[in-house]
């Protein structure tokens, strides 16, 4: 089967009430030529009036029509032609030459369209795709709109390997031998039978052949054959987080020396095991999951799924100490799965955010009961050959978890996963607050000792909200602290969740930390995973993971900041509260890594807690807010920066936090000791020092067994005289989709970054590429990521350049008032 990307020469328009009629009559307005993938939502004007409100970061939805005119060669009349869409948000309808050819309501699921009945061979053809995301209030986060993932054209002979049917799995591993099972479906669309030979060759990462087999297969007319064989690989190179070795499986279908079809897939050889006694094991070794939940958007370029954008996020998260990602709350893209395979990042791939009970008026819960089986099948087919995927998450914060029918549906979905793939585990992420909300009066009465009447009186006097899930997630007292622990450990909660929790291979708990250890006493064979947890509770969570084999890991919310759920993790010094009416905020403010890719102080703190960093780290709470107490949700840690540049605040109070795993740390300011304090695990891995701001040098020194050890220095910048541009890649592929990330900042003459600098920076792009997006990490900006001029925020702004299809050069010019211009030349090959 010939598979090629089909992303070029599309148009997009926003036609109004009748998109198909407008397309057929040529009535589209504002038609734009483009190359896919394309996120239409990120180019919309944000508005406070959208029904989506903070959920999508005030980005409105819309209905978009994509059109491509193409030639269908006469030779195609003897072949089978399919078009594969990896993701269209949402309610995709596909028309070929005006006739409906198929579609998919799920915005995160890939789907195939068979074009055979619709093509005019030897002539011009038109494909039209309508992506209808106009029903606002359909998601709790930023979704993007349109054909935001890759499109492929698949060309197959009458005898061919069915698309998506090739599956490679590890059956056994010994010290010097592995057994790999290869399965596929071979189809014959002709009326007469065909005798074939199926050649299967396995290559290692160096493209050396390690095994091959040839199978005689007769494929009868208008039928298909299931082929399954076991192949031995000697001295296998096992896939792991530290050494993610990949193999290639090449399958050729031959007859009379003619190759009828060829399919190539990458895979990894590895084994996983799970038990309460020995935890999660990869290739026989226990691995604790240092996990991060992530959404699917790529920051300033929106939800558009480009290979380099997905790879960059995975590399950054791996460098920050994570070894596992949870795709929240939807199936992960093929591009990110490939990146996780290459980088050695484990994956929990997720089916949905809801089953039968909606969290928004127009969300996918309206369709899930009718489509979930197709969704599971598509997800398993997508994931099967990826060694990074170790687990399926069947649902997130399912509201029916406390009901018998909810448990029944959990059994059905879990069994469906296992019937399609018995080599991976299934879990479900349970939120106790959402699951037990109908029983809250009874639970709180049991916890507090108050009568139900007293509870009802208190509830009547409390401020009322119709915010639903947002209100539950914003209940800080029930998310963290003594009341949260009392709720999580309550016997009524245990009884309500027990049937639902007992279904899956392991139990995932969202914000129910007090259950993690106690579960082993109640259910000694149960395995626990913190599927969504608070960054602010990091030390406690990781201590539980380290000390309990049945608790296999912790998935923090989140690893990377994201669009939507606007302001939910921001610090408010003006009286506002998170989660609700926070115009013009567009970002959540969550994440160890900010929206443009810079690590926040908590990321380095986490690295120390994980035991991955020995050097101390210095974080300075924002001096301009010294003494102020912000409003904040349960998620954020501290409002701090890695900066000792606070011009205008000389002599003002400052709080400096030193993060360290050493027993003690000492902090010096301009050579004068500010004291020596306990740190390490006994003191939650940090020490705080209150001082006054004076420009100069902060130095933190570790003491291990009383002996001076590692040091870290933080210097004040003396003004900002020079633009600094860090380019992650100087040579791009001429494929219309490659990216280069340009991180722009300002430094003083000594090269010290000035994070206080907020100067405007402009970018122009000329030549063989375009500016895909530009922006900073300010959650409250009203600027557009399409604009070429942005202010520095916390010292940085990011520009993302996308290659075209022609070889050549891209010239990027960066300018700021009072600075010499910088020019970056990118090669396109």
mmCIF file of C-alpha atoms in Angstrom, residues 435-661:
data_model
loop_
_atom_site.group_PDB
_atom_site.id
_atom_site.type_symbol
_atom_site.label_atom_id
_atom_site.label_comp_id
_atom_site.label_asym_id
_atom_site.label_seq_id
_atom_site.Cartn_x
_atom_site.Cartn_y
_atom_site.Cartn_z
ATOM 1 C CA UNK A 435 -18.583 10.656 41.652
ATOM 2 C CA UNK A 436 -20.077 11.125 45.113
ATOM 3 C CA UNK A 437 -21.548 14.599 44.711
ATOM 4 C CA UNK A 438 -25.118 13.322 45.133
ATOM 5 C CA UNK A 439 -24.113 11.919 48.538
ATOM 6 C CA UNK A 440 -22.090 14.895 49.770
ATOM 7 C CA UNK A 441 -24.517 15.778 52.534
ATOM 8 C CA UNK A 442 -24.313 12.306 54.020
ATOM 9 C CA UNK A 443 -20.513 12.190 53.663
ATOM 10 C CA UNK A 444 -19.900 15.635 55.160
ATOM 11 C CA UNK A 445 -22.296 14.892 57.992
ATOM 12 C CA UNK A 446 -20.302 11.757 58.770
ATOM 13 C CA UNK A 447 -17.009 13.695 58.666
ATOM 14 C CA UNK A 448 -18.098 16.716 60.694
ATOM 15 C CA UNK A 449 -20.565 15.094 63.074
ATOM 16 C CA UNK A 450 -23.206 17.617 62.050
ATOM 17 C CA UNK A 451 -26.773 16.547 61.381
ATOM 18 C CA UNK A 452 -28.190 16.596 57.860
ATOM 19 C CA UNK A 453 -30.433 19.500 58.878
ATOM 20 C CA UNK A 454 -27.438 21.524 60.007
ATOM 21 C CA UNK A 455 -25.635 20.650 56.780
ATOM 22 C CA UNK A 456 -28.585 21.798 54.698
ATOM 23 C CA UNK A 457 -28.743 25.101 56.583
ATOM 24 C CA UNK A 458 -25.024 25.684 55.916
ATOM 25 C CA UNK A 459 -25.487 24.859 52.244
ATOM 26 C CA UNK A 460 -28.397 27.271 51.946
ATOM 27 C CA UNK A 461 -26.284 30.080 53.389
ATOM 28 C CA UNK A 462 -23.311 29.374 51.106
ATOM 29 C CA UNK A 463 -22.907 31.209 47.760
ATOM 30 C CA UNK A 464 -24.683 29.283 44.997
ATOM 31 C CA UNK A 465 -23.053 28.318 41.693
ATOM 32 C CA UNK A 466 -24.150 26.540 38.542
ATOM 33 C CA UNK A 467 -20.563 25.943 37.475
ATOM 34 C CA UNK A 468 -20.800 22.152 37.835
ATOM 35 C CA UNK A 469 -17.448 20.461 37.259
ATOM 36 C CA UNK A 470 -15.632 23.789 37.568
ATOM 37 C CA UNK A 471 -17.149 24.356 40.996
ATOM 38 C CA UNK A 472 -16.135 20.877 42.160
ATOM 39 C CA UNK A 473 -12.597 21.308 40.859
ATOM 40 C CA UNK A 474 -12.425 24.737 42.456
ATOM 41 C CA UNK A 475 -13.376 23.494 45.932
ATOM 42 C CA UNK A 476 -9.916 24.026 47.394
ATOM 43 C CA UNK A 477 -10.777 22.747 50.878
ATOM 44 C CA UNK A 478 -11.931 19.436 49.427
ATOM 45 C CA UNK A 479 -8.938 19.186 47.079
ATOM 46 C CA UNK A 480 -6.142 19.617 49.621
ATOM 47 C CA UNK A 481 -5.675 19.610 53.380
ATOM 48 C CA UNK A 482 -7.314 17.867 56.351
ATOM 49 C CA UNK A 483 -10.863 18.060 55.017
ATOM 50 C CA UNK A 484 -9.768 16.665 51.646
ATOM 51 C CA UNK A 485 -8.042 13.746 53.380
ATOM 52 C CA UNK A 486 -11.045 13.094 55.591
ATOM 53 C CA UNK A 487 -13.263 13.006 52.515
ATOM 54 C CA UNK A 488 -10.936 10.721 50.549
ATOM 55 C CA UNK A 489 -10.611 8.234 53.412
ATOM 56 C CA UNK A 490 -14.280 8.252 54.373
ATOM 57 C CA UNK A 491 -15.949 4.834 54.591
ATOM 58 C CA UNK A 492 -19.024 6.050 52.706
ATOM 59 C CA UNK A 493 -16.804 7.082 49.779
ATOM 60 C CA UNK A 494 -15.149 3.655 49.909
ATOM 61 C CA UNK A 495 -18.519 1.928 49.695
ATOM 62 C CA UNK A 496 -19.776 4.110 46.862
ATOM 63 C CA UNK A 497 -16.681 3.623 44.688
ATOM 64 C CA UNK A 498 -15.838 -0.002 45.465
ATOM 65 C CA UNK A 499 -17.720 -1.753 42.645
ATOM 66 C CA UNK A 500 -16.526 0.694 39.998
ATOM 67 C CA UNK A 501 -12.924 0.632 41.261
ATOM 68 C CA UNK A 502 -12.773 -3.163 41.358
ATOM 69 C CA UNK A 503 -13.297 -3.518 37.590
ATOM 70 C CA UNK A 504 -10.001 -2.389 36.055
ATOM 71 C CA UNK A 505 -6.481 -3.823 36.317
ATOM 72 C CA UNK A 506 -5.461 -0.951 38.560
ATOM 73 C CA UNK A 507 -7.279 2.014 40.070
ATOM 74 C CA UNK A 508 -6.534 5.578 39.129
ATOM 75 C CA UNK A 509 -7.391 8.260 41.682
ATOM 76 C CA UNK A 510 -7.670 11.974 40.964
ATOM 77 C CA UNK A 511 -7.021 14.120 44.062
ATOM 78 C CA UNK A 512 -7.709 11.304 46.535
ATOM 79 C CA UNK A 513 -4.204 11.094 47.971
ATOM 80 C CA UNK A 514 -5.331 9.858 51.396
ATOM 81 C CA UNK A 515 -6.634 6.686 49.731
ATOM 82 C CA UNK A 516 -3.324 5.692 48.165
ATOM 83 C CA UNK A 517 -1.824 3.990 51.224
ATOM 84 C CA UNK A 518 -5.029 2.922 52.981
ATOM 85 C CA UNK A 519 -6.194 0.992 49.897
ATOM 86 C CA UNK A 520 -3.564 -1.670 50.572
ATOM 87 C CA UNK A 521 -5.123 -2.423 53.955
ATOM 88 C CA UNK A 522 -8.616 -2.602 52.502
ATOM 89 C CA UNK A 523 -7.736 -4.318 49.205
ATOM 90 C CA UNK A 524 -4.269 -5.915 49.458
ATOM 91 C CA UNK A 525 -4.180 -7.000 45.791
ATOM 92 C CA UNK A 526 -5.174 -3.621 44.359
ATOM 93 C CA UNK A 527 -2.667 -1.475 42.458
ATOM 94 C CA UNK A 528 -2.998 2.312 42.737
ATOM 95 C CA UNK A 529 -1.921 5.135 40.450
ATOM 96 C CA UNK A 530 -2.339 8.823 41.182
ATOM 97 C CA UNK A 531 -3.837 9.632 37.784
ATOM 98 C CA UNK A 532 -4.206 13.334 38.530
ATOM 99 C CA UNK A 533 -2.574 15.071 41.469
ATOM 100 C CA UNK A 534 -1.681 18.482 42.829
ATOM 101 C CA UNK A 535 1.772 19.963 42.118
ATOM 102 C CA UNK A 536 1.526 21.735 45.460
ATOM 103 C CA UNK A 537 1.363 18.312 47.175
ATOM 104 C CA UNK A 538 4.442 16.999 45.363
ATOM 105 C CA UNK A 539 6.603 15.926 48.318
ATOM 106 C CA UNK A 540 3.876 13.993 50.095
ATOM 107 C CA UNK A 541 2.752 12.271 46.905
ATOM 108 C CA UNK A 542 6.222 11.107 45.927
ATOM 109 C CA UNK A 543 6.976 9.898 49.452
ATOM 110 C CA UNK A 544 3.910 7.645 49.218
ATOM 111 C CA UNK A 545 5.017 6.357 45.800
ATOM 112 C CA UNK A 546 8.539 5.593 47.040
ATOM 113 C CA UNK A 547 7.381 3.796 50.178
ATOM 114 C CA UNK A 548 4.599 1.638 48.714
ATOM 115 C CA UNK A 549 5.037 -0.974 45.994
ATOM 116 C CA UNK A 550 1.302 -1.018 45.260
ATOM 117 C CA UNK A 551 1.386 2.729 44.414
ATOM 118 C CA UNK A 552 3.140 2.716 41.058
ATOM 119 C CA UNK A 553 3.365 6.439 40.330
ATOM 120 C CA UNK A 554 2.032 9.938 40.308
ATOM 121 C CA UNK A 555 0.670 11.929 37.330
ATOM 122 C CA UNK A 556 0.865 15.623 38.136
ATOM 123 C CA UNK A 557 -1.626 18.109 36.725
ATOM 124 C CA UNK A 558 0.051 19.270 34.534
ATOM 125 C CA UNK A 559 3.435 18.866 32.908
ATOM 126 C CA UNK A 560 2.898 21.699 30.413
ATOM 127 C CA UNK A 561 0.739 24.812 30.480
ATOM 128 C CA UNK A 562 -2.165 24.802 28.043
ATOM 129 C CA UNK A 563 -4.889 26.853 26.412
ATOM 130 C CA UNK A 564 -8.258 26.868 28.130
ATOM 131 C CA UNK A 565 -9.470 26.283 31.692
ATOM 132 C CA UNK A 566 -8.357 29.876 31.818
ATOM 133 C CA UNK A 567 -6.858 31.170 35.024
ATOM 134 C CA UNK A 568 -7.388 27.985 37.012
ATOM 135 C CA UNK A 569 -3.823 28.058 38.341
ATOM 136 C CA UNK A 570 -3.057 31.770 38.268
ATOM 137 C CA UNK A 571 -2.138 33.901 41.277
ATOM 138 C CA UNK A 572 -4.619 36.760 41.765
ATOM 139 C CA UNK A 573 -3.579 39.866 43.655
ATOM 140 C CA UNK A 574 -6.664 41.882 42.615
ATOM 141 C CA UNK A 575 -9.398 39.926 44.408
ATOM 142 C CA UNK A 576 -10.375 37.666 41.517
ATOM 143 C CA UNK A 577 -10.818 33.918 41.903
ATOM 144 C CA UNK A 578 -9.780 31.122 39.552
ATOM 145 C CA UNK A 579 -11.921 29.127 37.129
ATOM 146 C CA UNK A 580 -14.814 31.482 36.431
ATOM 147 C CA UNK A 581 -15.090 34.890 34.732
ATOM 148 C CA UNK A 582 -11.450 35.663 34.099
ATOM 149 C CA UNK A 583 -11.468 37.553 30.836
ATOM 150 C CA UNK A 584 -9.066 38.116 29.119
ATOM 151 C CA UNK A 585 -7.025 35.182 30.483
ATOM 152 C CA UNK A 586 -6.526 32.430 27.904
ATOM 153 C CA UNK A 587 -4.134 30.020 29.670
ATOM 154 C CA UNK A 588 -4.648 27.747 32.639
ATOM 155 C CA UNK A 589 -1.405 28.881 34.293
ATOM 156 C CA UNK A 590 -0.705 25.228 35.197
ATOM 157 C CA UNK A 591 2.338 23.251 34.269
ATOM 158 C CA UNK A 592 5.934 22.604 35.251
ATOM 159 C CA UNK A 593 6.749 24.041 31.820
ATOM 160 C CA UNK A 594 5.131 27.263 30.648
ATOM 161 C CA UNK A 595 3.222 27.646 27.380
ATOM 162 C CA UNK A 596 6.319 28.648 25.372
ATOM 163 C CA UNK A 597 8.555 25.907 26.725
ATOM 164 C CA UNK A 598 10.476 27.380 29.668
ATOM 165 C CA UNK A 599 10.736 25.388 32.886
ATOM 166 C CA UNK A 600 9.181 26.987 35.947
ATOM 167 C CA UNK A 601 10.811 26.741 39.399
ATOM 168 C CA UNK A 602 8.528 23.871 40.408
ATOM 169 C CA UNK A 603 10.038 21.816 37.596
ATOM 170 C CA UNK A 604 13.482 22.019 39.189
ATOM 171 C CA UNK A 605 11.939 21.394 42.606
ATOM 172 C CA UNK A 606 10.286 18.245 41.226
ATOM 173 C CA UNK A 607 13.589 17.103 39.738
ATOM 174 C CA UNK A 608 15.167 17.377 43.201
ATOM 175 C CA UNK A 609 12.284 15.510 44.871
ATOM 176 C CA UNK A 610 12.598 12.737 42.265
ATOM 177 C CA UNK A 611 16.291 12.413 43.167
ATOM 178 C CA UNK A 612 17.448 13.474 39.707
ATOM 179 C CA UNK A 613 19.244 16.735 40.598
ATOM 180 C CA UNK A 614 21.991 17.391 43.149
ATOM 181 C CA UNK A 615 22.646 21.093 42.598
ATOM 182 C CA UNK A 616 20.498 23.455 44.701
ATOM 183 C CA UNK A 617 18.028 25.660 42.876
ATOM 184 C CA UNK A 618 17.078 29.260 43.735
ATOM 185 C CA UNK A 619 13.545 30.576 43.269
ATOM 186 C CA UNK A 620 12.587 34.146 44.181
ATOM 187 C CA UNK A 621 8.980 34.970 44.997
ATOM 188 C CA UNK A 622 7.876 38.006 42.980
ATOM 189 C CA UNK A 623 9.356 40.930 44.862
ATOM 190 C CA UNK A 624 6.728 43.307 43.422
ATOM 191 C CA UNK A 625 4.107 41.349 45.407
ATOM 192 C CA UNK A 626 6.059 40.931 48.641
ATOM 193 C CA UNK A 627 3.734 40.758 51.638
ATOM 194 C CA UNK A 628 0.615 40.292 49.518
ATOM 195 C CA UNK A 629 -1.481 37.132 49.828
ATOM 196 C CA UNK A 630 -2.888 36.051 46.456
ATOM 197 C CA UNK A 631 -6.100 34.197 45.776
ATOM 198 C CA UNK A 632 -5.231 30.848 44.251
ATOM 199 C CA UNK A 633 -6.653 27.405 43.640
ATOM 200 C CA UNK A 634 -5.288 24.171 45.117
ATOM 201 C CA UNK A 635 -2.913 23.524 42.198
ATOM 202 C CA UNK A 636 -0.145 26.145 42.144
ATOM 203 C CA UNK A 637 2.956 25.984 44.324
ATOM 204 C CA UNK A 638 4.624 29.405 44.656
ATOM 205 C CA UNK A 639 4.587 32.540 42.505
ATOM 206 C CA UNK A 640 8.326 32.703 41.907
ATOM 207 C CA UNK A 641 10.976 33.174 39.233
ATOM 208 C CA UNK A 642 14.604 32.228 38.769
ATOM 209 C CA UNK A 643 15.580 35.895 38.844
ATOM 210 C CA UNK A 644 17.441 38.310 41.105
ATOM 211 C CA UNK A 645 16.664 41.343 38.941
ATOM 212 C CA UNK A 646 14.007 43.587 40.503
ATOM 213 C CA UNK A 647 14.919 47.144 39.555
ATOM 214 C CA UNK A 648 12.911 49.718 41.504
ATOM 215 C CA UNK A 649 12.464 47.439 44.517
ATOM 216 C CA UNK A 650 15.822 48.027 46.183
ATOM 217 C CA UNK A 651 15.452 47.723 49.944
ATOM 218 C CA UNK A 652 12.061 46.056 49.647
ATOM 219 C CA UNK A 653 11.324 42.685 51.210
ATOM 220 C CA UNK A 654 12.069 39.497 49.284
ATOM 221 C CA UNK A 655 11.531 35.782 49.893
ATOM 222 C CA UNK A 656 14.156 33.446 48.454
ATOM 223 C CA UNK A 657 13.487 29.698 48.345
ATOM 224 C CA UNK A 658 16.394 27.293 48.039
ATOM 225 C CA UNK A 659 15.461 23.804 46.837
ATOM 226 C CA UNK A 660 17.840 21.008 47.730
ATOM 227 C CA UNK A 661 18.071 17.350 48.677
#
